[in-house]
Amino acid sequence: MPMTTAVQVRRRAVSAVVSAGTALWALSGCAEGSGTAGANATTGPASAWEEPAAYRYTLESSEGERSLIGAFEVTVRGGKVVAAVGVDESGRRVVERDLGEVPTIAALLQQVEAARKEGADAVDVEYARDGRPTGISIDWEENAIDDEEAYTLSGYEALG
């Protein structure tokens, strides 16, 4: 049996923490909006967050039938993803297939705005104190199956 490397242990730990956070978020009721059709809930400050020139974050993308499913460690410079490491098997497949599928935080916020403008049934966002999102849930059509999107953003670090 091969020895587990520190990187493998870290990836497993990150994946477990992100999965637990997503589960707690869903169980807390945040994933269901305010309970009314067409709800567009916002938890925390809705201030305009400005994307810094360079940053790193961990993204857990789940829900629905989409190609962007998995956990990723993402590095952004100049408004573009310059590096992404798949933390789990799904994430590794996405990165191998097309790095361009992994979004910046600004791109996720654009997705939120597009969902609101297009009349998604539920768009829920949780924010950190600095205004950046820490959780996003979109349900495009309440009674449709597999059209949901859920994102947990953690481990954010502005880079110099």
mmCIF file of N, CA, C and O in Angstrom, residues 15-112:
data_model
loop_
_atom_site.group_PDB
_atom_site.id
_atom_site.type_symbol
_atom_site.label_atom_id
_atom_site.label_comp_id
_atom_site.label_asym_id
_atom_site.label_seq_id
_atom_site.Cartn_x
_atom_site.Cartn_y
_atom_site.Cartn_z
ATOM 1 N N SER A 15 -11.398 18.744 0.765
ATOM 2 C CA SER A 15 -12.632 18.202 0.187
ATOM 3 C C SER A 15 -13.653 17.893 1.276
ATOM 4 O O SER A 15 -14.834 18.188 1.129
ATOM 5 N N ALA A 16 -13.206 17.307 2.380
ATOM 6 C CA ALA A 16 -14.114 16.974 3.474
ATOM 7 C C ALA A 16 -14.702 18.227 4.103
ATOM 8 O O ALA A 16 -15.905 18.295 4.375
ATOM 9 N N VAL A 17 -13.874 19.257 4.315
ATOM 10 C CA VAL A 17 -14.353 20.502 4.912
ATOM 11 C C VAL A 17 -15.343 21.195 3.985
ATOM 12 O O VAL A 17 -16.404 21.653 4.404
ATOM 13 N N VAL A 18 -15.011 21.258 2.697
ATOM 14 C CA VAL A 18 -15.900 21.905 1.733
ATOM 15 C C VAL A 18 -17.225 21.154 1.647
ATOM 16 O O VAL A 18 -18.297 21.748 1.641
ATOM 17 N N SER A 19 -17.180 19.816 1.605
ATOM 18 C CA SER A 19 -18.407 19.023 1.543
ATOM 19 C C SER A 19 -19.249 19.218 2.796
ATOM 20 O O SER A 19 -20.472 19.356 2.711
ATOM 21 N N ALA A 20 -18.610 19.244 3.956
ATOM 22 C CA ALA A 20 -19.341 19.457 5.201
ATOM 23 C C ALA A 20 -19.967 20.839 5.224
ATOM 24 O O ALA A 20 -21.120 21.007 5.628
ATOM 25 N N GLY A 21 -19.233 21.844 4.751
ATOM 26 C CA GLY A 21 -19.776 23.202 4.691
ATOM 27 C C GLY A 21 -20.976 23.289 3.771
ATOM 28 O O GLY A 21 -21.973 23.940 4.078
ATOM 29 N N THR A 22 -20.905 22.626 2.631
ATOM 30 C CA THR A 22 -22.029 22.613 1.688
ATOM 31 C C THR A 22 -23.237 21.943 2.322
ATOM 32 O O THR A 22 -24.368 22.433 2.202
ATOM 33 N N ALA A 23 -23.018 20.834 3.013
ATOM 34 C CA ALA A 23 -24.123 20.123 3.663
ATOM 35 C C ALA A 23 -24.753 20.986 4.750
ATOM 36 O O ALA A 23 -25.985 21.081 4.844
ATOM 37 N N LEU A 24 -23.941 21.629 5.585
ATOM 38 C CA LEU A 24 -24.477 22.489 6.636
ATOM 39 C C LEU A 24 -25.239 23.659 6.043
ATOM 40 O O LEU A 24 -26.291 24.057 6.539
ATOM 41 N N TRP A 25 -24.713 24.218 4.961
ATOM 42 C CA TRP A 25 -25.369 25.332 4.286
ATOM 43 C C TRP A 25 -26.743 24.906 3.789
ATOM 44 O O TRP A 25 -27.735 25.593 3.981
ATOM 45 N N ALA A 26 -26.815 23.725 3.168
ATOM 46 C CA ALA A 26 -28.088 23.223 2.650
ATOM 47 C C ALA A 26 -29.060 22.934 3.796
ATOM 48 O O ALA A 26 -30.241 23.262 3.722
ATOM 49 N N LEU A 27 -28.557 22.311 4.875
ATOM 50 C CA LEU A 27 -29.421 21.973 6.000
ATOM 51 C C LEU A 27 -29.925 23.209 6.736
ATOM 52 O O LEU A 27 -30.993 23.183 7.333
ATOM 53 N N SER A 28 -29.170 24.297 6.681
ATOM 54 C CA SER A 28 -29.573 25.509 7.389
ATOM 55 C C SER A 28 -30.744 26.197 6.716
ATOM 56 O O SER A 28 -31.317 27.127 7.251
ATOM 57 N N GLY A 29 -31.093 25.739 5.508
ATOM 58 C CA GLY A 29 -32.219 26.346 4.806
ATOM 59 C C GLY A 29 -31.788 27.383 3.800
ATOM 60 O O GLY A 29 -32.588 27.908 3.055
ATOM 61 N N CYS A 30 -30.507 27.723 3.773
ATOM 62 C CA CYS A 30 -30.020 28.725 2.835
ATOM 63 C C CYS A 30 -30.210 28.282 1.392
ATOM 64 O O CYS A 30 -30.403 29.098 0.513
ATOM 65 N N ALA A 31 -30.156 26.997 1.159
ATOM 66 C CA ALA A 31 -30.274 26.504 -0.204
ATOM 67 C C ALA A 31 -31.696 26.605 -0.729
ATOM 68 O O ALA A 31 -31.927 26.469 -1.906
ATOM 69 N N GLU A 32 -32.647 26.895 0.132
ATOM 70 C CA GLU A 32 -34.033 26.943 -0.295
ATOM 71 C C GLU A 32 -34.566 28.353 -0.410
ATOM 72 O O GLU A 32 -35.754 28.558 -0.607
ATOM 73 N N GLY A 33 -33.711 29.358 -0.298
ATOM 74 C CA GLY A 33 -34.178 30.732 -0.426
ATOM 75 C C GLY A 33 -35.094 31.090 0.730
ATOM 76 O O GLY A 33 -35.001 30.559 1.813
ATOM 77 N N SER A 34 -36.030 32.001 0.473
ATOM 78 C CA SER A 34 -36.926 32.435 1.539
ATOM 79 C C SER A 34 -38.213 31.643 1.555
ATOM 80 O O SER A 34 -39.129 31.966 2.291
ATOM 81 N N GLY A 35 -38.299 30.611 0.708
ATOM 82 C CA GLY A 35 -39.479 29.769 0.709
ATOM 83 C C GLY A 35 -40.559 30.246 -0.243
ATOM 84 O O GLY A 35 -41.648 29.701 -0.269
ATOM 85 N N THR A 36 -40.279 31.270 -1.042
ATOM 86 C CA THR A 36 -41.262 31.739 -2.008
ATOM 87 C C THR A 36 -40.694 31.608 -3.395
ATOM 88 O O THR A 36 -39.507 31.782 -3.620
ATOM 89 N N ALA A 37 -41.562 31.311 -4.341
ATOM 90 C CA ALA A 37 -41.115 31.194 -5.732
ATOM 91 C C ALA A 37 -40.569 32.538 -6.183
ATOM 92 O O ALA A 37 -41.100 33.581 -5.855
ATOM 93 N N GLY A 38 -39.518 32.486 -6.945
ATOM 94 C CA GLY A 38 -38.913 33.710 -7.458
ATOM 95 C C GLY A 38 -38.069 34.424 -6.434
ATOM 96 O O GLY A 38 -37.709 35.575 -6.617
ATOM 97 N N ALA A 39 -37.751 33.787 -5.316
ATOM 98 C CA ALA A 39 -36.984 34.429 -4.263
ATOM 99 C C ALA A 39 -35.556 34.694 -4.729
ATOM 100 O O ALA A 39 -34.944 33.879 -5.380
ATOM 101 N N ASN A 40 -35.059 35.862 -4.370
ATOM 102 C CA ASN A 40 -33.676 36.221 -4.644
ATOM 103 C C ASN A 40 -33.088 36.732 -3.340
ATOM 104 O O ASN A 40 -33.049 37.927 -3.094
ATOM 105 N N ALA A 41 -32.682 35.832 -2.473
ATOM 106 C CA ALA A 41 -32.224 36.188 -1.142
ATOM 107 C C ALA A 41 -30.753 36.566 -1.144
ATOM 108 O O ALA A 41 -29.972 36.066 -1.930
ATOM 109 N N THR A 42 -30.419 37.462 -0.235
ATOM 110 C CA THR A 42 -29.042 37.853 -0.024
ATOM 111 C C THR A 42 -28.809 37.843 1.472
ATOM 112 O O THR A 42 -29.573 38.456 2.212
ATOM 113 N N THR A 43 -27.791 37.151 1.931
ATOM 114 C CA THR A 43 -27.450 37.120 3.332
ATOM 115 C C THR A 43 -26.116 37.824 3.499
ATOM 116 O O THR A 43 -25.161 37.482 2.833
ATOM 117 N N GLY A 44 -26.065 38.797 4.375
ATOM 118 C CA GLY A 44 -24.820 39.519 4.594
ATOM 119 C C GLY A 44 -24.782 40.787 3.774
ATOM 120 O O GLY A 44 -25.765 41.185 3.169
ATOM 121 N N PRO A 45 -23.634 41.450 3.754
ATOM 122 C CA PRO A 45 -23.539 42.726 3.049
ATOM 123 C C PRO A 45 -23.647 42.528 1.542
ATOM 124 O O PRO A 45 -23.071 41.624 0.976
ATOM 125 N N ALA A 46 -24.420 43.372 0.921
ATOM 126 C CA ALA A 46 -24.577 43.297 -0.532
ATOM 127 C C ALA A 46 -23.693 44.338 -1.197
ATOM 128 O O ALA A 46 -23.982 44.785 -2.297
ATOM 129 N N SER A 47 -22.641 44.754 -0.498
ATOM 130 C CA SER A 47 -21.763 45.775 -1.060
ATOM 131 C C SER A 47 -21.071 45.232 -2.303
ATOM 132 O O SER A 47 -20.902 44.036 -2.473
ATOM 133 N N ALA A 48 -20.689 46.142 -3.140
ATOM 134 C CA ALA A 48 -20.011 45.751 -4.378
ATOM 135 C C ALA A 48 -18.578 45.332 -4.040
ATOM 136 O O ALA A 48 -17.786 46.142 -3.566
ATOM 137 N N TRP A 49 -18.276 44.073 -4.277
ATOM 138 C CA TRP A 49 -16.936 43.560 -4.057
ATOM 139 C C TRP A 49 -16.137 43.781 -5.325
ATOM 140 O O TRP A 49 -16.616 43.499 -6.419
ATOM 141 N N GLU A 50 -14.955 44.305 -5.194
ATOM 142 C CA GLU A 50 -14.105 44.515 -6.360
ATOM 143 C C GLU A 50 -13.035 43.443 -6.387
ATOM 144 O O GLU A 50 -12.298 43.264 -5.427
ATOM 145 N N GLU A 51 -12.965 42.760 -7.508
ATOM 146 C CA GLU A 51 -11.997 41.688 -7.666
ATOM 147 C C GLU A 51 -10.587 42.271 -7.650
ATOM 148 O O GLU A 51 -10.282 43.175 -8.429
ATOM 149 N N PRO A 52 -9.714 41.766 -6.768
ATOM 150 C CA PRO A 52 -8.333 42.256 -6.755
ATOM 151 C C PRO A 52 -7.562 41.745 -7.972
ATOM 152 O O PRO A 52 -8.017 40.844 -8.677
ATOM 153 N N ALA A 53 -6.407 42.310 -8.190
ATOM 154 C CA ALA A 53 -5.588 41.920 -9.345
ATOM 155 C C ALA A 53 -5.177 40.456 -9.283
ATOM 156 O O ALA A 53 -5.062 39.795 -10.313
ATOM 157 N N ALA A 54 -4.976 39.940 -8.077
ATOM 158 C CA ALA A 54 -4.555 38.543 -7.932
ATOM 159 C C ALA A 54 -5.085 37.985 -6.619
ATOM 160 O O ALA A 54 -5.047 38.659 -5.595
ATOM 161 N N TYR A 55 -5.591 36.757 -6.686
ATOM 162 C CA TYR A 55 -6.085 36.098 -5.485
ATOM 163 C C TYR A 55 -6.152 34.599 -5.716
ATOM 164 O O TYR A 55 -6.030 34.110 -6.837
ATOM 165 N N ARG A 56 -6.391 33.901 -4.615
ATOM 166 C CA ARG A 56 -6.523 32.452 -4.640
ATOM 167 C C ARG A 56 -7.756 32.101 -3.800
ATOM 168 O O ARG A 56 -8.045 32.769 -2.815
ATOM 169 N N TYR A 57 -8.467 31.057 -4.218
ATOM 170 C CA TYR A 57 -9.613 30.593 -3.429
ATOM 171 C C TYR A 57 -9.897 29.134 -3.735
ATOM 172 O O TYR A 57 -9.390 28.583 -4.710
ATOM 173 N N THR A 58 -10.697 28.521 -2.875
ATOM 174 C CA THR A 58 -11.130 27.141 -3.085
ATOM 175 C C THR A 58 -12.601 27.173 -3.469
ATOM 176 O O THR A 58 -13.398 27.853 -2.822
ATOM 177 N N LEU A 59 -12.935 26.457 -4.528
ATOM 178 C CA LEU A 59 -14.302 26.407 -5.034
ATOM 179 C C LEU A 59 -14.809 24.978 -4.985
ATOM 180 O O LEU A 59 -14.143 24.058 -5.450
ATOM 181 N N GLU A 60 -15.987 24.812 -4.399
ATOM 182 C CA GLU A 60 -16.699 23.528 -4.444
ATOM 183 C C GLU A 60 -17.954 23.786 -5.271
ATOM 184 O O GLU A 60 -18.793 24.610 -4.911
ATOM 185 N N SER A 61 -18.054 23.123 -6.398
ATOM 186 C CA SER A 61 -19.194 23.279 -7.296
ATOM 187 C C SER A 61 -19.984 21.977 -7.292
ATOM 188 O O SER A 61 -19.434 20.911 -7.550
ATOM 189 N N SER A 62 -21.277 22.083 -6.994
ATOM 190 C CA SER A 62 -22.102 20.882 -6.902
ATOM 191 C C SER A 62 -23.498 21.170 -7.439
ATOM 192 O O SER A 62 -23.795 22.290 -7.843
ATOM 193 N N GLU A 63 -24.315 20.141 -7.430
ATOM 194 C CA GLU A 63 -25.709 20.206 -7.851
ATOM 195 C C GLU A 63 -25.842 20.211 -9.367
ATOM 196 O O GLU A 63 -24.995 20.693 -10.092
ATOM 197 N N GLY A 64 -26.948 19.674 -9.824
ATOM 198 C CA GLY A 64 -27.331 19.737 -11.225
ATOM 199 C C GLY A 64 -26.517 18.865 -12.161
ATOM 200 O O GLY A 64 -25.536 18.236 -11.779
ATOM 201 N N GLU A 65 -26.977 18.847 -13.384
ATOM 202 C CA GLU A 65 -26.296 18.125 -14.468
ATOM 203 C C GLU A 65 -25.496 19.146 -15.268
ATOM 204 O O GLU A 65 -26.006 19.750 -16.203
ATOM 205 N N ARG A 66 -24.259 19.365 -14.854
ATOM 206 C CA ARG A 66 -23.392 20.348 -15.504
ATOM 207 C C ARG A 66 -21.993 19.791 -15.565
ATOM 208 O O ARG A 66 -21.648 18.863 -14.858
ATOM 209 N N SER A 67 -21.180 20.392 -16.400
ATOM 210 C CA SER A 67 -19.808 19.916 -16.505
ATOM 211 C C SER A 67 -18.937 20.415 -15.358
ATOM 212 O O SER A 67 -17.950 19.782 -15.008
ATOM 213 N N LEU A 68 -19.281 21.541 -14.748
ATOM 214 C CA LEU A 68 -18.472 22.107 -13.664
ATOM 215 C C LEU A 68 -18.939 21.555 -12.319
ATOM 216 O O LEU A 68 -19.702 22.178 -11.595
ATOM 217 N N ILE A 69 -18.486 20.353 -12.008
ATOM 218 C CA ILE A 69 -18.776 19.716 -10.725
ATOM 219 C C ILE A 69 -17.434 19.292 -10.135
ATOM 220 O O ILE A 69 -16.602 18.707 -10.820
ATOM 221 N N GLY A 70 -17.219 19.604 -8.875
ATOM 222 C CA GLY A 70 -15.989 19.187 -8.216
ATOM 223 C C GLY A 70 -15.447 20.271 -7.304
ATOM 224 O O GLY A 70 -16.060 21.313 -7.104
ATOM 225 N N ALA A 71 -14.274 19.985 -6.756
ATOM 226 C CA ALA A 71 -13.589 20.917 -5.865
ATOM 227 C C ALA A 71 -12.283 21.349 -6.524
ATOM 228 O O ALA A 71 -11.585 20.528 -7.126
ATOM 229 N N PHE A 72 -11.985 22.645 -6.379
ATOM 230 C CA PHE A 72 -10.841 23.229 -7.074
ATOM 231 C C PHE A 72 -10.112 24.219 -6.180
ATOM 232 O O PHE A 72 -10.742 24.959 -5.429
ATOM 233 N N GLU A 73 -8.798 24.256 -6.301
ATOM 234 C CA GLU A 73 -7.990 25.331 -5.740
ATOM 235 C C GLU A 73 -7.644 26.216 -6.926
ATOM 236 O O GLU A 73 -6.995 25.766 -7.875
ATOM 237 N N VAL A 74 -8.105 27.471 -6.887
ATOM 238 C CA VAL A 74 -8.055 28.353 -8.049
ATOM 239 C C VAL A 74 -7.153 29.551 -7.784
ATOM 240 O O VAL A 74 -7.228 30.168 -6.723
ATOM 241 N N THR A 75 -6.319 29.907 -8.771
ATOM 242 C CA THR A 75 -5.496 31.108 -8.710
ATOM 243 C C THR A 75 -5.902 32.017 -9.863
ATOM 244 O O THR A 75 -5.975 31.581 -11.015
ATOM 245 N N VAL A 76 -6.172 33.283 -9.528
ATOM 246 C CA VAL A 76 -6.631 34.264 -10.508
ATOM 247 C C VAL A 76 -5.641 35.420 -10.551
ATOM 248 O O VAL A 76 -5.202 35.909 -9.511
ATOM 249 N N ARG A 77 -5.287 35.834 -11.747
ATOM 250 C CA ARG A 77 -4.437 37.011 -11.956
ATOM 251 C C ARG A 77 -4.990 37.787 -13.140
ATOM 252 O O ARG A 77 -5.310 37.200 -14.168
ATOM 253 N N GLY A 78 -5.141 39.097 -12.967
ATOM 254 C CA GLY A 78 -5.621 39.927 -14.054
ATOM 255 C C GLY A 78 -7.007 39.537 -14.544
ATOM 256 O O GLY A 78 -7.305 39.646 -15.733
ATOM 257 N N GLY A 79 -7.862 39.078 -13.648
ATOM 258 C CA GLY A 79 -9.227 38.733 -14.011
ATOM 259 C C GLY A 79 -9.380 37.401 -14.731
ATOM 260 O O GLY A 79 -10.458 37.091 -15.223
ATOM 261 N N LYS A 80 -8.324 36.598 -14.771
ATOM 262 C CA LYS A 80 -8.385 35.301 -15.454
ATOM 263 C C LYS A 80 -7.846 34.202 -14.549
ATOM 264 O O LYS A 80 -6.895 34.407 -13.805
ATOM 265 N N VAL A 81 -8.433 33.025 -14.672
ATOM 266 C CA VAL A 81 -7.919 31.866 -13.949
ATOM 267 C C VAL A 81 -6.620 31.463 -14.628
ATOM 268 O O VAL A 81 -6.603 31.150 -15.817
ATOM 269 N N VAL A 82 -5.535 31.513 -13.876
ATOM 270 C CA VAL A 82 -4.232 31.140 -14.434
ATOM 271 C C VAL A 82 -3.794 29.754 -13.980
ATOM 272 O O VAL A 82 -2.908 29.155 -14.583
ATOM 273 N N ALA A 83 -4.431 29.258 -12.921
ATOM 274 C CA ALA A 83 -4.112 27.916 -12.438
ATOM 275 C C ALA A 83 -5.306 27.386 -11.665
ATOM 276 O O ALA A 83 -5.987 28.130 -10.968
ATOM 277 N N ALA A 84 -5.563 26.109 -11.825
ATOM 278 C CA ALA A 84 -6.601 25.437 -11.043
ATOM 279 C C ALA A 84 -6.152 24.002 -10.836
ATOM 280 O O ALA A 84 -5.682 23.350 -11.759
ATOM 281 N N VAL A 85 -6.293 23.550 -9.616
ATOM 282 C CA VAL A 85 -5.951 22.176 -9.270
ATOM 283 C C VAL A 85 -7.240 21.498 -8.829
ATOM 284 O O VAL A 85 -7.946 22.000 -7.948
ATOM 285 N N GLY A 86 -7.563 20.399 -9.458
ATOM 286 C CA GLY A 86 -8.727 19.627 -9.033
ATOM 287 C C GLY A 86 -8.408 18.944 -7.718
ATOM 288 O O GLY A 86 -7.452 18.181 -7.630
ATOM 289 N N VAL A 87 -9.186 19.232 -6.686
ATOM 290 C CA VAL A 87 -8.962 18.665 -5.362
ATOM 291 C C VAL A 87 -9.531 17.256 -5.276
ATOM 292 O O VAL A 87 -9.011 16.415 -4.563
ATOM 293 N N ASP A 88 -10.592 17.000 -6.017
ATOM 294 C CA ASP A 88 -11.186 15.665 -6.048
ATOM 295 C C ASP A 88 -11.157 15.148 -7.487
ATOM 296 O O ASP A 88 -10.714 15.849 -8.401
ATOM 297 N N GLU A 89 -11.609 13.922 -7.674
ATOM 298 C CA GLU A 89 -11.538 13.310 -9.009
ATOM 299 C C GLU A 89 -12.345 14.105 -10.046
ATOM 300 O O GLU A 89 -11.891 14.317 -11.164
ATOM 301 N N SER A 90 -13.540 14.551 -9.674
ATOM 302 C CA SER A 90 -14.357 15.339 -10.603
ATOM 303 C C SER A 90 -13.641 16.628 -10.990
ATOM 304 O O SER A 90 -13.631 17.022 -12.155
ATOM 305 N N GLY A 91 -13.066 17.290 -10.004
ATOM 306 C CA GLY A 91 -12.332 18.525 -10.269
ATOM 307 C C GLY A 91 -11.137 18.302 -11.181
ATOM 308 O O GLY A 91 -10.866 19.103 -12.080
ATOM 309 N N ARG A 92 -10.424 17.210 -10.955
ATOM 310 C CA ARG A 92 -9.262 16.912 -11.817
ATOM 311 C C ARG A 92 -9.700 16.693 -13.255
ATOM 312 O O ARG A 92 -9.045 17.155 -14.192
ATOM 313 N N ARG A 93 -10.821 16.013 -13.453
ATOM 314 C CA ARG A 93 -11.321 15.786 -14.820
ATOM 315 C C ARG A 93 -11.675 17.106 -15.498
ATOM 316 O O ARG A 93 -11.385 17.301 -16.677
ATOM 317 N N VAL A 94 -12.313 18.014 -14.773
ATOM 318 C CA VAL A 94 -12.676 19.313 -15.349
ATOM 319 C C VAL A 94 -11.426 20.073 -15.771
ATOM 320 O O VAL A 94 -11.350 20.596 -16.888
ATOM 321 N N VAL A 95 -10.431 20.120 -14.894
ATOM 322 C CA VAL A 95 -9.197 20.858 -15.189
ATOM 323 C C VAL A 95 -8.467 20.246 -16.374
ATOM 324 O O VAL A 95 -7.971 20.965 -17.247
ATOM 325 N N GLU A 96 -8.414 18.924 -16.433
ATOM 326 C CA GLU A 96 -7.760 18.256 -17.565
ATOM 327 C C GLU A 96 -8.487 18.537 -18.876
ATOM 328 O O GLU A 96 -7.867 18.716 -19.916
ATOM 329 N N ARG A 97 -9.816 18.589 -18.821
ATOM 330 C CA ARG A 97 -10.626 18.787 -20.019
ATOM 331 C C ARG A 97 -10.530 20.226 -20.518
ATOM 332 O O ARG A 97 -10.316 20.474 -21.690
ATOM 333 N N ASP A 98 -10.720 21.207 -19.584
ATOM 334 C CA ASP A 98 -10.739 22.604 -20.011
ATOM 335 C C ASP A 98 -10.621 23.523 -18.809
ATOM 336 O O ASP A 98 -11.607 23.755 -18.104
ATOM 337 N N LEU A 99 -9.440 24.071 -18.590
ATOM 338 C CA LEU A 99 -9.200 25.004 -17.486
ATOM 339 C C LEU A 99 -10.174 26.180 -17.563
ATOM 340 O O LEU A 99 -10.580 26.730 -16.544
ATOM 341 N N GLY A 100 -10.600 26.542 -18.755
ATOM 342 C CA GLY A 100 -11.507 27.666 -18.953
ATOM 343 C C GLY A 100 -12.879 27.486 -18.313
ATOM 344 O O GLY A 100 -13.632 28.452 -18.189
ATOM 345 N N GLU A 101 -13.229 26.280 -17.918
ATOM 346 C CA GLU A 101 -14.514 26.048 -17.250
ATOM 347 C C GLU A 101 -14.507 26.518 -15.800
ATOM 348 O O GLU A 101 -15.561 26.734 -15.215
ATOM 349 N N VAL A 102 -13.333 26.654 -15.207
ATOM 350 C CA VAL A 102 -13.221 27.046 -13.802
ATOM 351 C C VAL A 102 -13.351 28.573 -13.730
ATOM 352 O O VAL A 102 -12.568 29.290 -14.343
ATOM 353 N N PRO A 103 -14.344 29.086 -12.981
ATOM 354 C CA PRO A 103 -14.618 30.526 -12.979
ATOM 355 C C PRO A 103 -13.831 31.317 -11.936
ATOM 356 O O PRO A 103 -13.410 30.788 -10.910
ATOM 357 N N THR A 104 -13.698 32.595 -12.213
ATOM 358 C CA THR A 104 -13.225 33.547 -11.214
ATOM 359 C C THR A 104 -14.409 33.864 -10.300
ATOM 360 O O THR A 104 -15.565 33.549 -10.622
ATOM 361 N N ILE A 105 -14.141 34.526 -9.190
ATOM 362 C CA ILE A 105 -15.242 34.942 -8.314
ATOM 363 C C ILE A 105 -16.105 35.970 -9.044
ATOM 364 O O ILE A 105 -17.335 35.937 -8.967
ATOM 365 N N ALA A 106 -15.478 36.867 -9.803
ATOM 366 C CA ALA A 106 -16.239 37.863 -10.568
ATOM 367 C C ALA A 106 -17.173 37.183 -11.567
ATOM 368 O O ALA A 106 -18.323 37.611 -11.748
ATOM 369 N N ALA A 107 -16.731 36.112 -12.207
ATOM 370 C CA ALA A 107 -17.583 35.388 -13.156
ATOM 371 C C ALA A 107 -18.771 34.745 -12.443
ATOM 372 O O ALA A 107 -19.883 34.718 -12.980
ATOM 373 N N LEU A 108 -18.555 34.243 -11.232
ATOM 374 C CA LEU A 108 -19.662 33.678 -10.462
ATOM 375 C C LEU A 108 -20.684 34.765 -10.099
ATOM 376 O O LEU A 108 -21.894 34.541 -10.158
ATOM 377 N N LEU A 109 -20.195 35.957 -9.751
ATOM 378 C CA LEU A 109 -21.110 37.062 -9.452
ATOM 379 C C LEU A 109 -21.881 37.494 -10.700
ATOM 380 O O LEU A 109 -23.054 37.853 -10.616
ATOM 381 N N GLN A 110 -21.250 37.420 -11.855
ATOM 382 C CA GLN A 110 -21.955 37.711 -13.107
ATOM 383 C C GLN A 110 -23.043 36.666 -13.349
ATOM 384 O O GLN A 110 -24.131 36.997 -13.834
ATOM 385 N N GLN A 111 -22.761 35.419 -13.005
ATOM 386 C CA GLN A 111 -23.753 34.343 -13.136
ATOM 387 C C GLN A 111 -24.949 34.618 -12.227
ATOM 388 O O GLN A 111 -26.095 34.389 -12.613
ATOM 389 N N VAL A 112 -24.684 35.119 -11.022
ATOM 390 C CA VAL A 112 -25.753 35.472 -10.091
ATOM 391 C C VAL A 112 -26.636 36.558 -10.702
ATOM 392 O O VAL A 112 -27.869 36.454 -10.699
#
